[in-house]
């Protein structure tokens, strides 16, 4: 293992330079729950195009994993329809984005089911 040698003076000079830098402004991002409330409380971007959407969302939330194969097995539907349901759930922020061969992360909890039942 090789690395560069820095003398104590060089280290102190470097640390002084870094500490003189301005601090970045704090960036506050909305939490997932806040974005759910704002997005679904007003029902602006929510479209229920498939009659199995509510059942599929319930299934995904119950199992805490969003996968096409789960929907295919439990709802006895084909790949295309299950993939469309997962895409709808991603647009509705129920599940996270595609991450390879892993199941998608579920972004909502059981309270979301109550929200969509009321709509």
PDB file of C-alpha atoms in Angstrom:
ATOM      1  CA  UNK A   1       0.000   0.000   0.000  1.00  0.00           C
ATOM      2  CA  UNK A   2       1.461   3.343  -1.057  1.00  0.00           C
ATOM      3  CA  UNK A   3       0.345   6.826  -0.227  1.00  0.00           C
ATOM      4  CA  UNK A   4       1.682  10.360  -0.376  1.00  0.00           C
ATOM      5  CA  UNK A   5       3.573  11.722   2.597  1.00  0.00           C
ATOM      6  CA  UNK A   6       2.226  14.949   4.027  1.00  0.00           C
ATOM      7  CA  UNK A   7       4.134  16.886   6.622  1.00  0.00           C
ATOM      8  CA  UNK A   8       2.390  18.346   9.646  1.00  0.00           C
ATOM      9  CA  UNK A   9       2.627  21.842   8.131  1.00  0.00           C
ATOM     10  CA  UNK A  10       0.980  20.656   4.906  1.00  0.00           C
ATOM     11  CA  UNK A  11      -1.828  18.961   6.842  1.00  0.00           C
ATOM     12  CA  UNK A  12      -2.441  22.088   8.920  1.00  0.00           C
ATOM     13  CA  UNK A  13      -2.446  24.240   5.775  1.00  0.00           C
ATOM     14  CA  UNK A  14      -4.931  21.906   4.120  1.00  0.00           C
ATOM     15  CA  UNK A  15      -7.190  21.861   7.187  1.00  0.00           C
ATOM     16  CA  UNK A  16      -7.098  25.673   7.401  1.00  0.00           C
ATOM     17  CA  UNK A  17      -8.115  25.893   3.749  1.00  0.00           C
ATOM     18  CA  UNK A  18     -11.001  23.453   4.223  1.00  0.00           C
ATOM     19  CA  UNK A  19     -12.239  25.176   7.384  1.00  0.00           C
ATOM     20  CA  UNK A  20     -12.206  28.566   5.592  1.00  0.00           C
ATOM     21  CA  UNK A  21     -14.708  27.291   3.006  1.00  0.00           C
ATOM     22  CA  UNK A  22     -18.274  28.534   3.303  1.00  0.00           C
ATOM     23  CA  UNK A  23     -20.794  26.113   4.671  1.00  0.00           C
ATOM     24  CA  UNK A  24     -23.503  24.920   2.255  1.00  0.00           C
ATOM     25  CA  UNK A  25     -27.053  26.064   2.760  1.00  0.00           C
ATOM     26  CA  UNK A  26     -29.240  23.525   4.480  1.00  0.00           C
ATOM     27  CA  UNK A  27     -31.459  21.639   2.077  1.00  0.00           C
ATOM     28  CA  UNK A  28     -34.667  20.294   3.573  1.00  0.00           C
ATOM     29  CA  UNK A  29     -36.397  17.667   1.475  1.00  0.00           C
ATOM     30  CA  UNK A  30     -40.032  16.743   2.094  1.00  0.00           C
ATOM     31  CA  UNK A  31     -40.541  13.382   3.722  1.00  0.00           C
ATOM     32  CA  UNK A  32     -42.307  10.554   1.916  1.00  0.00           C
ATOM     33  CA  UNK A  33     -45.337  10.932   4.183  1.00  0.00           C
ATOM     34  CA  UNK A  34     -45.645  14.675   3.419  1.00  0.00           C
ATOM     35  CA  UNK A  35     -45.489  14.033  -0.314  1.00  0.00           C
ATOM     36  CA  UNK A  36     -48.154  11.322   0.025  1.00  0.00           C
ATOM     37  CA  UNK A  37     -50.520  13.661   1.804  1.00  0.00           C
ATOM     38  CA  UNK A  38     -50.020  16.481  -0.661  1.00  0.00           C
ATOM     39  CA  UNK A  39     -50.183  14.224  -3.699  1.00  0.00           C
ATOM     40  CA  UNK A  40     -53.056  11.986  -2.698  1.00  0.00           C
ATOM     41  CA  UNK A  41     -54.959  14.158  -0.274  1.00  0.00           C
ATOM     42  CA  UNK A  42     -55.999  16.374  -3.154  1.00  0.00           C
ATOM     43  CA  UNK A  43     -56.371  13.423  -5.540  1.00  0.00           C
ATOM     44  CA  UNK A  44     -54.715  15.409  -8.375  1.00  0.00           C
ATOM     45  CA  UNK A  45     -52.339  12.874  -9.950  1.00  0.00           C
ATOM     46  CA  UNK A  46     -54.192   9.733  -8.924  1.00  0.00           C
ATOM     47  CA  UNK A  47     -55.809   7.753 -11.707  1.00  0.00           C
ATOM     48  CA  UNK A  48     -57.505   4.454 -11.075  1.00  0.00           C
ATOM     49  CA  UNK A  49     -57.396   2.832 -14.505  1.00  0.00           C
ATOM     50  CA  UNK A  50     -57.397  -0.855 -13.517  1.00  0.00           C
ATOM     51  CA  UNK A  51     -60.176  -2.384 -11.439  1.00  0.00           C
ATOM     52  CA  UNK A  52     -57.569  -4.493  -9.608  1.00  0.00           C
ATOM     53  CA  UNK A  53     -55.528  -1.448  -8.555  1.00  0.00           C
ATOM     54  CA  UNK A  54     -56.934  -1.234  -5.005  1.00  0.00           C
ATOM     55  CA  UNK A  55     -56.536  -4.967  -4.465  1.00  0.00           C
ATOM     56  CA  UNK A  56     -52.989  -4.892  -5.858  1.00  0.00           C
ATOM     57  CA  UNK A  57     -52.027  -1.958  -3.613  1.00  0.00           C
ATOM     58  CA  UNK A  58     -53.472  -3.761  -0.600  1.00  0.00           C
ATOM     59  CA  UNK A  59     -51.488  -6.872  -1.480  1.00  0.00           C
ATOM     60  CA  UNK A  60     -48.230  -4.961  -1.938  1.00  0.00           C
ATOM     61  CA  UNK A  61     -48.655  -3.074   1.343  1.00  0.00           C
ATOM     62  CA  UNK A  62     -49.545  -6.249   3.237  1.00  0.00           C
ATOM     63  CA  UNK A  63     -46.475  -8.111   1.944  1.00  0.00           C
ATOM     64  CA  UNK A  64     -44.231  -4.991   2.077  1.00  0.00           C
ATOM     65  CA  UNK A  65     -42.755  -5.782  -1.329  1.00  0.00           C
ATOM     66  CA  UNK A  66     -43.807  -4.674  -4.762  1.00  0.00           C
ATOM     67  CA  UNK A  67     -43.041  -7.256  -7.405  1.00  0.00           C
ATOM     68  CA  UNK A  68     -44.657  -8.261 -10.651  1.00  0.00           C
ATOM     69  CA  UNK A  69     -44.401 -11.948  -9.780  1.00  0.00           C
ATOM     70  CA  UNK A  70     -46.244 -11.404  -6.477  1.00  0.00           C
ATOM     71  CA  UNK A  71     -49.148  -9.785  -8.326  1.00  0.00           C
ATOM     72  CA  UNK A  72     -49.146 -12.510 -10.978  1.00  0.00           C
ATOM     73  CA  UNK A  73     -49.349 -15.297  -8.403  1.00  0.00           C
ATOM     74  CA  UNK A  74     -51.801 -13.737  -5.962  1.00  0.00           C
ATOM     75  CA  UNK A  75     -54.141 -12.049  -8.444  1.00  0.00           C
ATOM     76  CA  UNK A  76     -53.834 -14.753 -11.119  1.00  0.00           C
ATOM     77  CA  UNK A  77     -53.053 -12.256 -13.877  1.00  0.00           C
ATOM     78  CA  UNK A  78     -50.529 -12.135 -16.700  1.00  0.00           C
ATOM     79  CA  UNK A  79     -47.165 -10.417 -16.788  1.00  0.00           C
ATOM     80  CA  UNK A  80     -48.308  -7.393 -18.824  1.00  0.00           C
ATOM     81  CA  UNK A  81     -51.174  -6.522 -16.510  1.00  0.00           C
ATOM     82  CA  UNK A  82     -49.060  -7.041 -13.382  1.00  0.00           C
ATOM     83  CA  UNK A  83     -46.312  -4.839 -14.842  1.00  0.00           C
ATOM     84  CA  UNK A  84     -48.888  -2.148 -15.678  1.00  0.00           C
ATOM     85  CA  UNK A  85     -50.201  -2.268 -12.097  1.00  0.00           C
ATOM     86  CA  UNK A  86     -46.666  -1.886 -10.715  1.00  0.00           C
ATOM     87  CA  UNK A  87     -46.084   1.063 -13.076  1.00  0.00           C
ATOM     88  CA  UNK A  88     -49.327   2.678 -11.861  1.00  0.00           C
ATOM     89  CA  UNK A  89     -48.208   2.143  -8.270  1.00  0.00           C
ATOM     90  CA  UNK A  90     -44.866   3.787  -9.037  1.00  0.00           C
ATOM     91  CA  UNK A  91     -46.654   6.809 -10.552  1.00  0.00           C
ATOM     92  CA  UNK A  92     -48.867   6.955  -7.450  1.00  0.00           C
ATOM     93  CA  UNK A  93     -45.745   6.776  -5.202  1.00  0.00           C
ATOM     94  CA  UNK A  94     -46.873   3.513  -3.606  1.00  0.00           C
ATOM     95  CA  UNK A  95     -43.676   1.702  -4.612  1.00  0.00           C
ATOM     96  CA  UNK A  96     -40.209   2.973  -5.392  1.00  0.00           C
ATOM     97  CA  UNK A  97     -38.384   2.833  -8.711  1.00  0.00           C
ATOM     98  CA  UNK A  98     -37.073  -0.299 -10.411  1.00  0.00           C
ATOM     99  CA  UNK A  99     -33.908  -1.606  -8.721  1.00  0.00           C
ATOM    100  CA  UNK A 100     -32.873  -4.577 -10.807  1.00  0.00           C
ATOM    101  CA  UNK A 101     -34.059  -8.034  -9.857  1.00  0.00           C
ATOM    102  CA  UNK A 102     -35.117  -7.007  -6.335  1.00  0.00           C
ATOM    103  CA  UNK A 103     -38.702  -6.311  -5.322  1.00  0.00           C
ATOM    104  CA  UNK A 104     -39.572  -2.631  -5.261  1.00  0.00           C
ATOM    105  CA  UNK A 105     -39.544  -0.768  -1.971  1.00  0.00           C
ATOM    106  CA  UNK A 106     -43.010  -0.021  -0.578  1.00  0.00           C
ATOM    107  CA  UNK A 107     -43.235   3.692   0.269  1.00  0.00           C
ATOM    108  CA  UNK A 108     -46.624   3.745   2.023  1.00  0.00           C
ATOM    109  CA  UNK A 109     -48.267   1.987   4.946  1.00  0.00           C
ATOM    110  CA  UNK A 110     -51.769   0.843   5.864  1.00  0.00           C
ATOM    111  CA  UNK A 111     -53.003   4.422   6.281  1.00  0.00           C
ATOM    112  CA  UNK A 112     -52.706   4.825   2.507  1.00  0.00           C
ATOM    113  CA  UNK A 113     -55.316   2.084   2.083  1.00  0.00           C
ATOM    114  CA  UNK A 114     -57.761   4.179   4.107  1.00  0.00           C
ATOM    115  CA  UNK A 115     -57.013   7.206   1.924  1.00  0.00           C
ATOM    116  CA  UNK A 116     -57.741   5.402  -1.346  1.00  0.00           C
ATOM    117  CA  UNK A 117     -60.826   3.652   0.049  1.00  0.00           C
ATOM    118  CA  UNK A 118     -62.336   7.075   0.759  1.00  0.00           C
ATOM    119  CA  UNK A 119     -61.824   8.216  -2.856  1.00  0.00           C
TER     120      UNK A 119
END
